[in-house]
């Protein structure tokens, strides 16, 4: 009797497991929603998402809603297997005027807390939350291309230095504005800009003087890698570059991004050890075989049907 019951239970479990497997295979996963108040998200090309700062009447100034929605947006993009590359731009006449001082003044000038220690504790947590708004760009494994036109001020520098590639139009200009309002930049510029352009003297000059850097200088110092005549040409170039990246193996591209960021913040020795550990599993991907076969057949990576990641 006991054996019969155990056997029946095993058969029942197998049947239930099979039913669950079948259900999971046929279950359709709804695409993530990209409906935001301060961001406009659209499908620019196959596997290429376009994220626009969308407060043109406010010169895309960064209010509290935008800071929060940046985190929500890029967390969703990170999990969206249909997307492989992101282009970030600004709607209207400029990329961004930086932080919205009127919207955020109360939180900065009147922090919560009964005494100095508690106010400082709350203020630190607030700054860390704002830092996450651009940290998510680095954490997102999909490459992010910043396309800048017009002014890119203050928080805009924090944003674009967290991106992987930066492009601009000829009318673009850049300004680390924080010292002009009596503060040190605290959400990424002072940490990322020196590593982006690799010139400590120039970084210090830009930070201490808050002077404007025009497009030609941004190109020559390495802040941006390409310069276009106008916004339309720049976006076309950005989408074309994004499509080229999206056509390649997502295992290769996203693995490369993760390792570039890790190596930036670690020694060469640590970086080599990290990529060895990374590739001991990633080199077992089918993408490697598909890419090699395509090369032997003189095909482009665009002809290879890489699986979603």
Tab-separated table of C-alpha atoms in Angstrom:
chain	number	residue	atom	x	y	z
A	1	UNK	CA	0.000	0.000	0.000
A	2	UNK	CA	2.794	2.441	0.982
A	3	UNK	CA	4.718	1.693	-2.228
A	4	UNK	CA	1.574	2.191	-4.282
A	5	UNK	CA	0.895	5.568	-2.655
A	6	UNK	CA	4.467	6.755	-3.141
A	7	UNK	CA	4.420	5.689	-6.783
A	8	UNK	CA	1.122	7.462	-7.332
A	9	UNK	CA	2.495	10.598	-5.712
A	10	UNK	CA	5.529	10.522	-7.995
A	11	UNK	CA	3.347	10.205	-11.077
A	12	UNK	CA	1.153	13.050	-9.814
A	13	UNK	CA	4.175	15.296	-9.224
A	14	UNK	CA	5.552	14.541	-12.684
A	15	UNK	CA	2.188	15.409	-14.194
A	16	UNK	CA	1.990	18.661	-12.271
A	17	UNK	CA	5.593	19.579	-13.225
A	18	UNK	CA	4.817	18.894	-16.900
A	19	UNK	CA	1.718	21.083	-16.711
A	20	UNK	CA	3.712	23.927	-15.145
A	21	UNK	CA	6.432	23.642	-17.782
A	22	UNK	CA	3.894	23.717	-20.603
A	23	UNK	CA	2.157	26.715	-19.073
A	24	UNK	CA	5.419	28.623	-18.686
A	25	UNK	CA	6.369	27.957	-22.312
A	26	UNK	CA	3.070	29.273	-23.625
A	27	UNK	CA	2.773	32.183	-21.199
A	28	UNK	CA	3.241	35.480	-23.021
A	29	UNK	CA	5.271	38.082	-21.163
A	30	UNK	CA	3.788	41.560	-21.496
A	31	UNK	CA	6.293	44.196	-22.699
A	32	UNK	CA	7.231	46.763	-20.071
A	33	UNK	CA	5.337	50.052	-19.993
A	34	UNK	CA	7.321	53.182	-20.816
A	35	UNK	CA	4.641	55.723	-19.956
A	36	UNK	CA	6.249	58.607	-18.052
A	37	UNK	CA	5.482	62.233	-17.241
A	38	UNK	CA	8.934	63.725	-17.880
A	39	UNK	CA	10.392	61.189	-20.334
A	40	UNK	CA	9.174	60.259	-23.796
A	41	UNK	CA	10.205	56.767	-24.824
A	42	UNK	CA	9.824	55.470	-28.381
A	43	UNK	CA	11.071	52.662	-30.597
A	44	UNK	CA	13.604	54.358	-32.872
A	45	UNK	CA	14.823	51.272	-34.760
A	46	UNK	CA	14.739	47.511	-34.258
A	47	UNK	CA	16.058	46.843	-30.727
A	48	UNK	CA	16.892	50.566	-30.309
A	49	UNK	CA	14.986	52.627	-27.748
A	50	UNK	CA	14.883	56.425	-27.802
A	51	UNK	CA	14.557	58.135	-24.398
A	52	UNK	CA	13.900	61.889	-24.539
A	53	UNK	CA	13.999	64.312	-21.632
A	54	UNK	CA	10.531	65.732	-22.203
A	55	UNK	CA	10.020	69.036	-20.393
A	56	UNK	CA	10.710	71.357	-23.355
A	57	UNK	CA	8.766	74.309	-21.890
A	58	UNK	CA	11.013	74.097	-18.820
A	59	UNK	CA	14.170	73.604	-20.931
A	60	UNK	CA	14.176	69.965	-19.753
A	61	UNK	CA	15.078	71.088	-16.243
A	62	UNK	CA	15.372	68.096	-13.935
A	63	UNK	CA	12.590	68.125	-11.355
A	64	UNK	CA	11.971	65.499	-8.686
A	65	UNK	CA	9.690	63.530	-11.009
A	66	UNK	CA	12.363	63.284	-13.700
A	67	UNK	CA	15.000	62.099	-11.216
A	68	UNK	CA	12.627	59.336	-10.066
A	69	UNK	CA	11.483	58.371	-13.562
A	70	UNK	CA	15.057	57.984	-14.817
A	71	UNK	CA	15.521	55.163	-12.305
A	72	UNK	CA	12.216	53.505	-13.215
A	73	UNK	CA	12.862	53.841	-16.957
A	74	UNK	CA	16.358	52.354	-17.018
A	75	UNK	CA	15.482	49.575	-14.613
A	76	UNK	CA	12.756	48.528	-17.057
A	77	UNK	CA	15.097	48.843	-20.032
A	78	UNK	CA	17.646	46.636	-18.269
A	79	UNK	CA	15.042	43.855	-18.079
A	80	UNK	CA	13.578	44.387	-21.569
A	81	UNK	CA	15.001	41.626	-23.763
A	82	UNK	CA	13.621	43.285	-26.920
A	83	UNK	CA	15.994	46.251	-26.527
A	84	UNK	CA	19.753	46.238	-27.066
A	85	UNK	CA	20.794	49.912	-27.297
A	86	UNK	CA	19.426	53.203	-25.935
A	87	UNK	CA	19.721	56.752	-27.313
A	88	UNK	CA	19.125	59.617	-24.853
A	89	UNK	CA	18.323	63.116	-26.130
A	90	UNK	CA	16.389	66.235	-25.130
A	91	UNK	CA	13.101	67.487	-26.577
A	92	UNK	CA	12.842	71.108	-27.678
A	93	UNK	CA	15.610	73.673	-28.020
A	94	UNK	CA	18.237	72.136	-25.709
A	95	UNK	CA	19.380	68.958	-24.012
A	96	UNK	CA	18.842	70.187	-20.441
A	97	UNK	CA	19.190	73.293	-18.284
A	98	UNK	CA	20.185	71.097	-15.329
A	99	UNK	CA	18.394	70.778	-12.006
A	100	UNK	CA	15.039	72.483	-11.490
A	101	UNK	CA	16.001	74.777	-8.604
A	102	UNK	CA	12.442	75.920	-7.873
A	103	UNK	CA	11.130	72.370	-7.650
A	104	UNK	CA	13.982	71.059	-5.518
A	105	UNK	CA	14.795	74.072	-3.321
A	106	UNK	CA	12.645	72.978	-0.389
A	107	UNK	CA	14.256	69.547	-0.169
A	108	UNK	CA	17.771	71.022	-0.249
A	109	UNK	CA	17.305	74.177	1.839
A	110	UNK	CA	14.969	72.677	4.436
A	111	UNK	CA	16.028	69.066	5.032
A	112	UNK	CA	14.015	66.954	7.434
A	113	UNK	CA	15.342	66.288	10.930
A	114	UNK	CA	15.242	67.614	14.496
A	115	UNK	CA	18.922	68.498	14.716
A	116	UNK	CA	22.065	68.853	12.608
A	117	UNK	CA	22.938	65.150	12.732
A	118	UNK	CA	19.454	64.041	11.648
A	119	UNK	CA	19.242	66.670	8.934
A	120	UNK	CA	22.648	65.585	7.632
A	121	UNK	CA	21.609	61.930	7.709
A	122	UNK	CA	18.484	62.715	5.694
A	123	UNK	CA	20.417	64.922	3.264
A	124	UNK	CA	22.968	62.171	2.603
A	125	UNK	CA	20.208	59.681	1.823
A	126	UNK	CA	18.612	62.223	-0.523
A	127	UNK	CA	21.901	62.747	-2.405
A	128	UNK	CA	22.397	58.989	-2.724
A	129	UNK	CA	18.900	58.670	-4.202
A	130	UNK	CA	19.678	61.338	-6.799
A	131	UNK	CA	22.983	59.641	-7.640
A	132	UNK	CA	21.048	56.484	-8.471
A	133	UNK	CA	19.190	58.362	-11.221
A	134	UNK	CA	22.346	58.218	-13.334
A	135	UNK	CA	24.016	55.186	-11.770
A	136	UNK	CA	21.217	53.159	-13.371
A	137	UNK	CA	22.591	54.110	-16.794
A	138	UNK	CA	25.884	52.412	-15.944
A	139	UNK	CA	24.126	49.482	-14.290
A	140	UNK	CA	21.994	48.925	-17.393
A	141	UNK	CA	23.934	46.392	-19.477
A	142	UNK	CA	22.647	47.878	-22.757
A	143	UNK	CA	24.937	50.554	-24.278
A	144	UNK	CA	23.558	54.091	-23.891
A	145	UNK	CA	24.337	56.856	-26.402
A	146	UNK	CA	23.858	60.485	-25.344
A	147	UNK	CA	22.888	62.824	-28.206
A	148	UNK	CA	23.326	66.447	-27.080
A	149	UNK	CA	22.063	69.587	-28.800
A	150	UNK	CA	21.975	73.102	-27.396
A	151	UNK	CA	22.786	73.565	-23.724
A	152	UNK	CA	23.913	70.730	-21.463
A	153	UNK	CA	24.231	72.289	-18.033
A	154	UNK	CA	24.902	71.017	-14.513
A	155	UNK	CA	22.977	67.781	-14.041
A	156	UNK	CA	23.210	67.245	-17.787
A	157	UNK	CA	26.949	66.661	-17.408
A	158	UNK	CA	26.233	64.159	-14.637
A	159	UNK	CA	23.870	62.354	-17.020
A	160	UNK	CA	26.007	62.218	-20.147
A	161	UNK	CA	29.188	61.160	-18.343
A	162	UNK	CA	27.284	58.080	-17.129
A	163	UNK	CA	26.523	57.176	-20.778
A	164	UNK	CA	28.802	54.967	-22.873
A	165	UNK	CA	29.009	57.159	-25.978
A	166	UNK	CA	28.451	60.900	-26.367
A	167	UNK	CA	27.592	62.729	-29.598
A	168	UNK	CA	26.651	66.368	-30.117
A	169	UNK	CA	25.472	68.894	-32.682
A	170	UNK	CA	27.471	71.989	-33.573
A	171	UNK	CA	25.234	74.244	-31.456
A	172	UNK	CA	25.866	72.195	-28.300
A	173	UNK	CA	27.663	73.643	-25.294
A	174	UNK	CA	28.518	72.191	-21.906
A	175	UNK	CA	28.812	73.734	-18.457
A	176	UNK	CA	29.602	72.345	-15.009
A	177	UNK	CA	27.462	74.964	-13.307
A	178	UNK	CA	27.321	73.877	-9.665
A	179	UNK	CA	29.923	76.275	-8.192
A	180	UNK	CA	27.863	79.189	-9.503
A	181	UNK	CA	25.030	78.188	-7.183
A	182	UNK	CA	27.325	77.601	-4.205
A	183	UNK	CA	27.770	73.831	-4.244
A	184	UNK	CA	30.040	71.062	-5.477
A	185	UNK	CA	28.548	68.684	-8.061
A	186	UNK	CA	27.454	65.573	-6.195
A	187	UNK	CA	25.778	63.111	-8.573
A	188	UNK	CA	28.631	62.012	-10.823
A	189	UNK	CA	30.438	64.798	-12.683
A	190	UNK	CA	33.421	65.061	-10.315
A	191	UNK	CA	33.846	61.289	-10.342
A	192	UNK	CA	33.238	60.491	-14.032
A	193	UNK	CA	34.329	63.547	-16.019
A	194	UNK	CA	38.065	63.156	-15.153
A	195	UNK	CA	37.971	59.576	-16.424
A	196	UNK	CA	36.018	60.515	-19.536
A	197	UNK	CA	38.389	63.197	-20.826
A	198	UNK	CA	41.588	62.185	-18.988
A	199	UNK	CA	42.803	65.758	-18.436
A	200	UNK	CA	42.849	66.745	-14.758
A	201	UNK	CA	43.836	70.354	-15.481
A	202	UNK	CA	40.984	70.905	-17.916
A	203	UNK	CA	38.478	69.243	-15.576
A	204	UNK	CA	39.553	71.484	-12.703
A	205	UNK	CA	39.298	74.552	-14.931
A	206	UNK	CA	35.774	73.637	-16.058
A	207	UNK	CA	34.627	72.813	-12.520
A	208	UNK	CA	36.161	75.833	-10.728
A	209	UNK	CA	35.283	78.489	-13.332
A	210	UNK	CA	31.925	77.079	-14.520
A	211	UNK	CA	32.815	78.336	-17.993
A	212	UNK	CA	31.064	77.128	-21.120
A	213	UNK	CA	32.719	74.501	-23.304
A	214	UNK	CA	31.654	74.698	-26.938
A	215	UNK	CA	31.142	71.739	-29.267
A	216	UNK	CA	34.536	71.917	-31.012
A	217	UNK	CA	36.394	71.854	-27.703
A	218	UNK	CA	34.177	69.016	-26.441
A	219	UNK	CA	35.190	67.008	-29.505
A	220	UNK	CA	38.901	67.809	-29.237
A	221	UNK	CA	39.113	66.914	-25.531
A	222	UNK	CA	37.189	63.651	-25.934
A	223	UNK	CA	33.974	64.537	-24.094
A	224	UNK	CA	32.140	63.629	-27.302
A	225	UNK	CA	33.326	61.332	-30.065
A	226	UNK	CA	31.399	62.789	-33.016
A	227	UNK	CA	30.149	66.222	-34.013
A	228	UNK	CA	27.167	66.801	-36.335
A	229	UNK	CA	25.892	69.916	-38.086
A	230	UNK	CA	22.456	69.944	-36.446
A	231	UNK	CA	20.112	67.996	-34.200
A	232	UNK	CA	18.444	66.082	-37.032
A	233	UNK	CA	21.764	64.874	-38.452
A	234	UNK	CA	22.956	63.988	-34.956
A	235	UNK	CA	19.889	61.857	-34.162
A	236	UNK	CA	20.160	60.101	-37.527
A	237	UNK	CA	23.805	59.371	-36.743
A	238	UNK	CA	22.975	58.207	-33.234
A	239	UNK	CA	20.249	55.842	-34.432
A	240	UNK	CA	22.510	54.499	-37.189
A	241	UNK	CA	25.294	53.830	-34.669
A	242	UNK	CA	22.804	52.251	-32.274
A	243	UNK	CA	21.481	49.979	-35.033
A	244	UNK	CA	25.019	48.872	-35.865
A	245	UNK	CA	25.649	47.988	-32.213
A	246	UNK	CA	22.251	46.284	-31.883
A	247	UNK	CA	23.046	44.033	-34.861
A	248	UNK	CA	25.908	42.383	-32.984
A	249	UNK	CA	25.840	39.640	-30.360
A	250	UNK	CA	24.159	40.965	-27.194
A	251	UNK	CA	26.310	38.566	-25.186
A	252	UNK	CA	29.426	40.168	-26.649
A	253	UNK	CA	28.254	43.793	-26.491
A	254	UNK	CA	26.711	43.728	-23.032
A	255	UNK	CA	29.595	41.696	-21.646
A	256	UNK	CA	31.996	44.257	-23.082
A	257	UNK	CA	30.125	47.122	-21.372
A	258	UNK	CA	30.160	45.409	-17.993
A	259	UNK	CA	33.888	44.746	-18.258
A	260	UNK	CA	34.780	48.236	-19.503
A	261	UNK	CA	33.073	49.763	-16.476
A	262	UNK	CA	34.663	47.271	-14.079
A	263	UNK	CA	38.132	47.841	-15.549
A	264	UNK	CA	37.741	51.625	-15.332
A	265	UNK	CA	37.398	51.347	-11.555
A	266	UNK	CA	39.975	48.589	-10.929
A	267	UNK	CA	43.586	47.720	-11.711
A	268	UNK	CA	44.623	46.032	-14.954
A	269	UNK	CA	45.324	42.851	-13.010
A	270	UNK	CA	41.875	42.863	-11.420
A	271	UNK	CA	40.254	43.626	-14.764
A	272	UNK	CA	42.008	40.718	-16.465
A	273	UNK	CA	40.964	38.371	-13.696
A	274	UNK	CA	37.376	39.607	-13.927
A	275	UNK	CA	37.123	39.068	-17.704
A	276	UNK	CA	38.651	35.585	-17.339
A	277	UNK	CA	35.988	34.666	-14.810
A	278	UNK	CA	33.295	36.315	-16.947
A	279	UNK	CA	34.274	34.536	-20.142
A	280	UNK	CA	34.686	31.083	-18.613
A	281	UNK	CA	30.904	30.877	-18.995
A	282	UNK	CA	30.151	33.504	-21.656
A	283	UNK	CA	32.475	31.874	-24.225
A	284	UNK	CA	30.142	28.887	-24.176
A	285	UNK	CA	27.429	30.948	-25.896
A	286	UNK	CA	25.915	29.867	-29.226
A	287	UNK	CA	26.618	33.414	-30.443
A	288	UNK	CA	30.283	32.507	-30.862
A	289	UNK	CA	29.484	29.593	-33.171
A	290	UNK	CA	26.909	31.614	-35.122
A	291	UNK	CA	29.346	34.502	-35.581
A	292	UNK	CA	32.167	32.225	-36.726
A	293	UNK	CA	29.890	30.482	-39.201
A	294	UNK	CA	28.685	33.828	-40.558
A	295	UNK	CA	32.284	34.972	-41.027
A	296	UNK	CA	33.175	31.790	-42.940
A	297	UNK	CA	30.134	32.339	-45.140
A	298	UNK	CA	31.162	35.985	-45.654
A	299	UNK	CA	27.993	37.236	-43.976
A	300	UNK	CA	27.535	40.306	-41.802
A	301	UNK	CA	26.644	40.064	-38.102
A	302	UNK	CA	23.373	41.707	-39.170
A	303	UNK	CA	22.480	38.428	-40.891
A	304	UNK	CA	22.922	36.385	-37.706
A	305	UNK	CA	19.712	35.663	-35.726
A	306	UNK	CA	21.119	36.164	-32.216
A	307	UNK	CA	18.777	35.158	-29.413
A	308	UNK	CA	17.408	37.754	-27.008
A	309	UNK	CA	19.306	38.451	-23.816
